[in-house]
Tab-separated table of C-alpha atoms and ligand atoms in Angstrom:
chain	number	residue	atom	x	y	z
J	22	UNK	CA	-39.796	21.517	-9.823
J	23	UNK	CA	-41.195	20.638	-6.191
J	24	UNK	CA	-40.195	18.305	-3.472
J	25	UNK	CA	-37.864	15.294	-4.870
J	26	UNK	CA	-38.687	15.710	-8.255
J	27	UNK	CA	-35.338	15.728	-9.558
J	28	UNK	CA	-34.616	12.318	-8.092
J	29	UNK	CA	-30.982	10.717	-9.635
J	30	UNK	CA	-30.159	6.951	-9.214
J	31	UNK	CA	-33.248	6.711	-6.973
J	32	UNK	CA	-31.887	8.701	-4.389
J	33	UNK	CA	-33.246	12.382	-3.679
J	34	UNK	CA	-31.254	15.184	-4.672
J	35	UNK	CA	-33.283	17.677	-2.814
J	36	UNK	CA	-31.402	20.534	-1.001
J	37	UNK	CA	-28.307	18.596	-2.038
J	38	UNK	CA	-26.349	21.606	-4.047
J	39	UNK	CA	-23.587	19.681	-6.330
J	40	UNK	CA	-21.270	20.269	-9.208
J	41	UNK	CA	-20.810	18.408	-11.598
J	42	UNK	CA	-17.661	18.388	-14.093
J	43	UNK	CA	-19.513	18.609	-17.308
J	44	UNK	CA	-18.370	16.979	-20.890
J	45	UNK	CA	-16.382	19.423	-23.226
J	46	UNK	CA	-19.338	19.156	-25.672
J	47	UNK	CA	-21.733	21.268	-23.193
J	48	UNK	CA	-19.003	23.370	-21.917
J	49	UNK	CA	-20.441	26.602	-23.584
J	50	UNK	CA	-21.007	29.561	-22.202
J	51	UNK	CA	-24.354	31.077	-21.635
J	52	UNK	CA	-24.969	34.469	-20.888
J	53	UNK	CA	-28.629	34.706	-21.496
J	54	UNK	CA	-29.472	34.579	-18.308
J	55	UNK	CA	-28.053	37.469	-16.481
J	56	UNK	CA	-29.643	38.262	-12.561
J	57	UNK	CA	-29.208	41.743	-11.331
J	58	UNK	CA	-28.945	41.899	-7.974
J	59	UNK	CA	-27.081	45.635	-8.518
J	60	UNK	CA	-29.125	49.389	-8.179
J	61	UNK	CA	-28.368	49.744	-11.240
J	62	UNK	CA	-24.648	50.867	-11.243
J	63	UNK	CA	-21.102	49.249	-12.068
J	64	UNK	CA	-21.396	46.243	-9.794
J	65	UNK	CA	-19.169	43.078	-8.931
J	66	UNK	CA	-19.551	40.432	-11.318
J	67	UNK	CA	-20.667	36.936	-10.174
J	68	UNK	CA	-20.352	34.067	-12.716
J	69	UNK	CA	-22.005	30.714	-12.915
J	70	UNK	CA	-24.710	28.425	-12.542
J	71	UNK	CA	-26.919	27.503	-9.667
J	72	UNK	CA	-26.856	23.972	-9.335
J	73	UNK	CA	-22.704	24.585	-8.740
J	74	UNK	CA	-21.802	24.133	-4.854
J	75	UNK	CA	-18.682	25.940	-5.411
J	76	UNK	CA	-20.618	28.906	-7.083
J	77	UNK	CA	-22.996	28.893	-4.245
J	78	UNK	CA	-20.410	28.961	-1.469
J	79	UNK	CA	-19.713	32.968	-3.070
J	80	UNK	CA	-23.300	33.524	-3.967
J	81	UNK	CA	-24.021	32.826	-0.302
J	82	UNK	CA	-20.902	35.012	1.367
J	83	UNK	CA	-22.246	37.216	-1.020
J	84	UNK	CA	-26.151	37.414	0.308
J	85	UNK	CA	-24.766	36.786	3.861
J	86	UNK	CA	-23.254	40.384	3.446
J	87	UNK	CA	-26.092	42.102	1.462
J	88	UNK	CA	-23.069	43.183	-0.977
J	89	UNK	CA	-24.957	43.801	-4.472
J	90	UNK	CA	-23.861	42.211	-7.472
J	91	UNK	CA	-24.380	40.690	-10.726
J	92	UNK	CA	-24.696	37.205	-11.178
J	93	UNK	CA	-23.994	35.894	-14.907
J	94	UNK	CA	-25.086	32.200	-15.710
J	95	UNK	CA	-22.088	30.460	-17.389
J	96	UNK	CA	-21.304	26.920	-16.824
J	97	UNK	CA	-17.581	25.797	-17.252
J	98	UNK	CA	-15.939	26.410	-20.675
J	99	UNK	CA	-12.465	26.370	-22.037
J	100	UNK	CA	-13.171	29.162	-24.658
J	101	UNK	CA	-10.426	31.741	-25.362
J	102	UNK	CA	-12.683	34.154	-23.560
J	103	UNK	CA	-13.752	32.523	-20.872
J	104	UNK	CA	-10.207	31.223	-19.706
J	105	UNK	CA	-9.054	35.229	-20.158
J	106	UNK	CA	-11.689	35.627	-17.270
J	107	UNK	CA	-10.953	32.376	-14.912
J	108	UNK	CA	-7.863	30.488	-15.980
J	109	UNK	CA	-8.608	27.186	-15.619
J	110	UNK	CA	-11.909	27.239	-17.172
J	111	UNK	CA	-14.080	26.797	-13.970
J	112	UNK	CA	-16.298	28.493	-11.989
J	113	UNK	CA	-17.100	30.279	-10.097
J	114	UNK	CA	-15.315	33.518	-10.945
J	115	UNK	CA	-15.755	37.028	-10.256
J	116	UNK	CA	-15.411	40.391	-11.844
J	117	UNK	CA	-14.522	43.614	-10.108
J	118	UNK	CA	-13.522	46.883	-11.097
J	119	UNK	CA	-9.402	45.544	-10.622
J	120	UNK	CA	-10.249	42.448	-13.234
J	121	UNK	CA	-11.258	38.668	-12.247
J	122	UNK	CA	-10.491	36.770	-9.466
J	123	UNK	CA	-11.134	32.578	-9.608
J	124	UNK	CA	-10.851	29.934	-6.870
J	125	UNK	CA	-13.781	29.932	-4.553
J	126	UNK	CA	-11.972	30.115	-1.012
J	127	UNK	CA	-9.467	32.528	-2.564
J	128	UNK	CA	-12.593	34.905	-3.466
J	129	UNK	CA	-14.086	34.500	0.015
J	130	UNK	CA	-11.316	35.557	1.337
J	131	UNK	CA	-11.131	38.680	-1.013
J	132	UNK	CA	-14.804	39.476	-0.177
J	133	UNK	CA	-14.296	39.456	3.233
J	134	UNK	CA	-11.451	41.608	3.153
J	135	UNK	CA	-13.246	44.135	0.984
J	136	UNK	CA	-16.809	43.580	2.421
J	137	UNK	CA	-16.149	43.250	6.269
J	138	UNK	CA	-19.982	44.359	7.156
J	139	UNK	CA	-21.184	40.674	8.788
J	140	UNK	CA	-17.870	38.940	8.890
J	141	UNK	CA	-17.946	35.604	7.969
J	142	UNK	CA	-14.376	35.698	10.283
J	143	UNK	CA	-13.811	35.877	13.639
J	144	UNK	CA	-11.261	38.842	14.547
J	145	UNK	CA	-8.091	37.610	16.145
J	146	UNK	CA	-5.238	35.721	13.613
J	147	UNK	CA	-5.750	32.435	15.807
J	148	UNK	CA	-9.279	32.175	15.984
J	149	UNK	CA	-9.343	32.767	11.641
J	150	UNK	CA	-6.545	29.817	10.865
J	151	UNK	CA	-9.029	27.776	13.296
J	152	UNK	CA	-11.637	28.816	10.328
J	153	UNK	CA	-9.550	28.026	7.788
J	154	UNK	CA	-8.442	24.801	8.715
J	155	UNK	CA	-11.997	23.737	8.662
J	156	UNK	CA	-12.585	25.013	5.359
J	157	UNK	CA	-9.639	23.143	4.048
J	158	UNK	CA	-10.752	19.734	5.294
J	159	UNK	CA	-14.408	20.299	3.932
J	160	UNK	CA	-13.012	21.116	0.458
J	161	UNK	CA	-9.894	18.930	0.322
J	162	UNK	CA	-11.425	15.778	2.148
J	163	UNK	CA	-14.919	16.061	1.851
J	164	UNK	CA	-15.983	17.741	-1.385
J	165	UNK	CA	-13.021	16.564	-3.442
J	166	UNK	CA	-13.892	13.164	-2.124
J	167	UNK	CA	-17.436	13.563	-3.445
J	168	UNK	CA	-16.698	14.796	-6.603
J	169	UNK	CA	-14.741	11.755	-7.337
J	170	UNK	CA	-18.429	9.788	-7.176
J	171	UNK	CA	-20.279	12.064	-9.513
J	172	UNK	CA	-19.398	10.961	-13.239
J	173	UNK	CA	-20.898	7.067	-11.782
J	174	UNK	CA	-23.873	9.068	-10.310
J	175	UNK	CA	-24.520	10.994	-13.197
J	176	UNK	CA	-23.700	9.767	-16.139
J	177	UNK	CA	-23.514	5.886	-15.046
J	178	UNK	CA	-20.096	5.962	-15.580
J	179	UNK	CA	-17.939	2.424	-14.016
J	180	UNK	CA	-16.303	3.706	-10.505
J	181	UNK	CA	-13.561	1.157	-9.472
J	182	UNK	CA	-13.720	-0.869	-6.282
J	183	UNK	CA	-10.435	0.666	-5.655
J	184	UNK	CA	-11.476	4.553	-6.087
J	185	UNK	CA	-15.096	3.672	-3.984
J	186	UNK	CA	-12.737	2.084	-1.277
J	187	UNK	CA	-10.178	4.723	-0.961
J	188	UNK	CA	-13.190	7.864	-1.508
J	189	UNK	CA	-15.012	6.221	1.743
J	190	UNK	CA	-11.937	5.913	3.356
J	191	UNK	CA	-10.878	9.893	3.141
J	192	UNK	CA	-14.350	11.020	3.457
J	193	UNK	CA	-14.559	9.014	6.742
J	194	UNK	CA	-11.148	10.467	7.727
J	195	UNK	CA	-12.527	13.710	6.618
J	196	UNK	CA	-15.768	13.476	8.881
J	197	UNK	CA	-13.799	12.303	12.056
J	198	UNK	CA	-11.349	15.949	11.760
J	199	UNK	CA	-14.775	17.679	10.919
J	200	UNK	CA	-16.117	16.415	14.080
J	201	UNK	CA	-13.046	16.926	16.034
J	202	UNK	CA	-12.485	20.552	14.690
J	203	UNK	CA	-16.166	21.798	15.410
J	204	UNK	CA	-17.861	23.043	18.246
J	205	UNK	CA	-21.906	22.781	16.848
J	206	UNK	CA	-22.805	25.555	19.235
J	207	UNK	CA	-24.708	26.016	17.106
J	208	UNK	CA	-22.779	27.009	14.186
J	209	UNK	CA	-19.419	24.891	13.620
J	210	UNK	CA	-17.160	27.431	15.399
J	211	UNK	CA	-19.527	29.011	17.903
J	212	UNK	CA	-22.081	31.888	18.034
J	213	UNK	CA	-21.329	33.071	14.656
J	214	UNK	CA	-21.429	31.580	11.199
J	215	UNK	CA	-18.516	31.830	9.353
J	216	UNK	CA	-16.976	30.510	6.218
J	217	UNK	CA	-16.706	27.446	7.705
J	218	UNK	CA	-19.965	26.853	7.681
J	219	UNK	CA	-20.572	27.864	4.048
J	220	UNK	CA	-17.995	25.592	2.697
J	221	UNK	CA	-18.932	22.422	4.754
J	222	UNK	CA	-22.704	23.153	4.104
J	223	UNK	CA	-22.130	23.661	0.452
J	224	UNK	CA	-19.367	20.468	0.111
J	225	UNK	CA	-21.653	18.265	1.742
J	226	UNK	CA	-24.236	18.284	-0.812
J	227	UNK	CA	-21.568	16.869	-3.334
J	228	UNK	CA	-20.235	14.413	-1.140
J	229	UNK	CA	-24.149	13.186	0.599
J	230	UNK	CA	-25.165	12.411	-2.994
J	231	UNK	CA	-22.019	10.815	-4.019
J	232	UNK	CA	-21.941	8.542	-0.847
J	233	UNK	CA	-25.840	7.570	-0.924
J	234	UNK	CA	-26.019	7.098	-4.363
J	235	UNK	CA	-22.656	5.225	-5.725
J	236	UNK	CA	-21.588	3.653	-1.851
J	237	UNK	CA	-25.146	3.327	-0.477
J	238	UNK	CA	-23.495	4.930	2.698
J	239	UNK	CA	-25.451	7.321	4.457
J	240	UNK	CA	-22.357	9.636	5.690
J	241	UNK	CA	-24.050	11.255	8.518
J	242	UNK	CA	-24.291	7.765	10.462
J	243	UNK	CA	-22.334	8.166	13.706
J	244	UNK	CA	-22.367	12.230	13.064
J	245	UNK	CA	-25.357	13.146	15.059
J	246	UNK	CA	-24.076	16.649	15.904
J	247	UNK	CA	-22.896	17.285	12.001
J	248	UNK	CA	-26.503	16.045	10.927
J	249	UNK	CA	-28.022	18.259	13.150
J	250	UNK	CA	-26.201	21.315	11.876
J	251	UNK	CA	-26.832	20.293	8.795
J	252	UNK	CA	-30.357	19.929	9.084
J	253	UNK	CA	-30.370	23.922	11.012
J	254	UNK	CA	-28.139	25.195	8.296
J	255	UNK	CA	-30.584	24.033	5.885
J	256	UNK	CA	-33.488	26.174	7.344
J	257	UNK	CA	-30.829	29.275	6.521
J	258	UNK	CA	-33.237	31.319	4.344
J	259	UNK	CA	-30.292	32.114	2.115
J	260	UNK	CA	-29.527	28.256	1.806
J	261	UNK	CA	-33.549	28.229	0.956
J	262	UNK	CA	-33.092	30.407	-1.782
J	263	UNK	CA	-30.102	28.947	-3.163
J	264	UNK	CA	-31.196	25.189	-3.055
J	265	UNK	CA	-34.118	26.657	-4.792
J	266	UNK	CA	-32.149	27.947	-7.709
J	267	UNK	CA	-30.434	24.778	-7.714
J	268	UNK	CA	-33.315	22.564	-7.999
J	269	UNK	CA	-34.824	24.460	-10.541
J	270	UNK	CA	-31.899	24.638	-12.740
J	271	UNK	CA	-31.054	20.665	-11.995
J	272	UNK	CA	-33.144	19.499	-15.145
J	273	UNK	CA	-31.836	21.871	-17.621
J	274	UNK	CA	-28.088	21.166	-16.304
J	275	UNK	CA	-29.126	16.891	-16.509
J	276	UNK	CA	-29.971	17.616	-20.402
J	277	UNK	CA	-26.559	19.072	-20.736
J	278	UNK	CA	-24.722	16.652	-19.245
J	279	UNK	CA	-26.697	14.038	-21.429
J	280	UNK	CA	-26.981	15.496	-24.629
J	281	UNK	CA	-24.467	14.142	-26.511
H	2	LIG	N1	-10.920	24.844	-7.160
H	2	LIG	C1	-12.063	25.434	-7.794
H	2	LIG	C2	-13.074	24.348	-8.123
H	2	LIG	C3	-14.268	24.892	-8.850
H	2	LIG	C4	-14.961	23.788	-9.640
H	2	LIG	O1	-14.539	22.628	-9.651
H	2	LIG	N2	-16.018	24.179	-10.302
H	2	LIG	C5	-16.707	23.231	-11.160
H	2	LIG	C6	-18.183	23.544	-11.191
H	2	LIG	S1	-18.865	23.236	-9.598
H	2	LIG	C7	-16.166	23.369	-12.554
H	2	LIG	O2	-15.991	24.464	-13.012
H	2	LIG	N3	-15.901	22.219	-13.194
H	2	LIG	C8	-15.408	22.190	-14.539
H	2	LIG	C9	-13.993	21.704	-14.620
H	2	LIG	O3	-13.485	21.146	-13.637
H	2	LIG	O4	-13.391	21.882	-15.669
H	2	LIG	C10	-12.668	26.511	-6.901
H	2	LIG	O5	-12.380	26.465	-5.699
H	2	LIG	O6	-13.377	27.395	-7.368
């Protein structure tokens, strides 16, 4: 797939990585598609698919840091086996040699302590909360916010005026602390990127699609400085690579989520 192929609703969904929660009749794991990225020995486990944003965020700590691994396509399932390996039935998850390890900001955090070669955190305790707190707004205001929009985007289910009202309302709220918190020089928190950035960049494209398509509200109006981060965190080769995957997984995924 090439360029905007994979529009949804008439709007564009390229380099827009989302996540969508699927119905319980596609929740199945699929493990035929397994992607070394190991030399060959006992490696971390990644699991998931590519057009997740969550899975992405550790895909992309993950490439950031040139740690090997093994990623393993499964797409949420609440199989006996699967929830041994991530409780609550999502992804991503990971395996290492200690067992499995779910919630995305909870592995970052574990990779970076375990993986320090290019930290994705400052040093100094002060100067990591300030990280932090910017990774909790993007997921808790921003992403969650989008998510909210995507059954309406994709399977045309009704959103009420109520939910569409209070969604804008958080995500605007959301923006404003984004824009307060950040620095843009060039990366949100200065000279380095840092999980910050991977979280915003990847719970943007969740909550961009949500807000074009189901509020007809372009999000980055009055955020110059956010679009224009955007826009340079989207020439990342790693974000390249990974809006790649997602866009030519994005068909397969849409037959899932409508096969019924
Ligand atoms: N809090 C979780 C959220 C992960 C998440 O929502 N993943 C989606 C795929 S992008 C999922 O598994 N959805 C299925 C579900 O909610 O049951 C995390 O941080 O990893």
């Amino acid at each position: 797939m090439t360029g905007c192929a994979a529009g949804v609703g008439g709007l564009c969904i390229h380099a827009s990585p989302i996540c969508i929660p699927l119905p319980r009749h596609v929740l199945a794991t699929d493990v035929s598609s397994i992607i070394s990225h190991t030399g060959g020995t006992t490696m971390l486990k990644l699991y998931g698919f590519a057009v997740s944003n969550y899975f992405n965020m550790v895909k992309h700590a993950l490439l950031e840091k040139g740690v090997e691994f093994e990623e393993i396509t499964v797409f949420p399932d609440q199989s006996a086996e699967y929830l041994a390996k991530s409780p609550m039935g999502k992804v991503p998850c990971i395996e290492t040699e200690q067992g499995f390890l779910c919630e995305t900001t909870v592995i970052l955090d574990y990779l970076e302590s375990t993986f320090p070669q290019k930290p994705l955190l400052p040093e100094g305790a002060w100067e990591q909360a300030k990280v932090r707190e910017l990774v909790k707004v993007s997921e808790l205001y921003i992403e969650l916010s989008g998510r909210r929009l995507l059954p309406a985007l994709l399977a045309g289910a009704p959103v009420s005026e109520g939910v569409q009202k209070e969604v804008r309302e958080v995500m605007t709220k959301g923006l404003r602390a984004v824009d307060t918190l950040a620095s843009y020089s060039p990366f949100l928190l200065g000279e380095q990127q840092t999980l910050a950035d991977i979280v915003l960049r990847y719970s943007l494209g969740v909550a961009k699609l949500g807000a074009g398509s189901v509020l007809k509200w372009d999000l980055f109006e009055g955020h110059a400085e956010l679009k224009a981060w955007d826009e340079r965190m989207a020439q990342n080769p790693i974000c390249q690579q990974l809006d790649a995957a997602m866009q030519a997984q994005f068909d397969e995924f849409l037959k899932k989520v409508n096969a019924k």
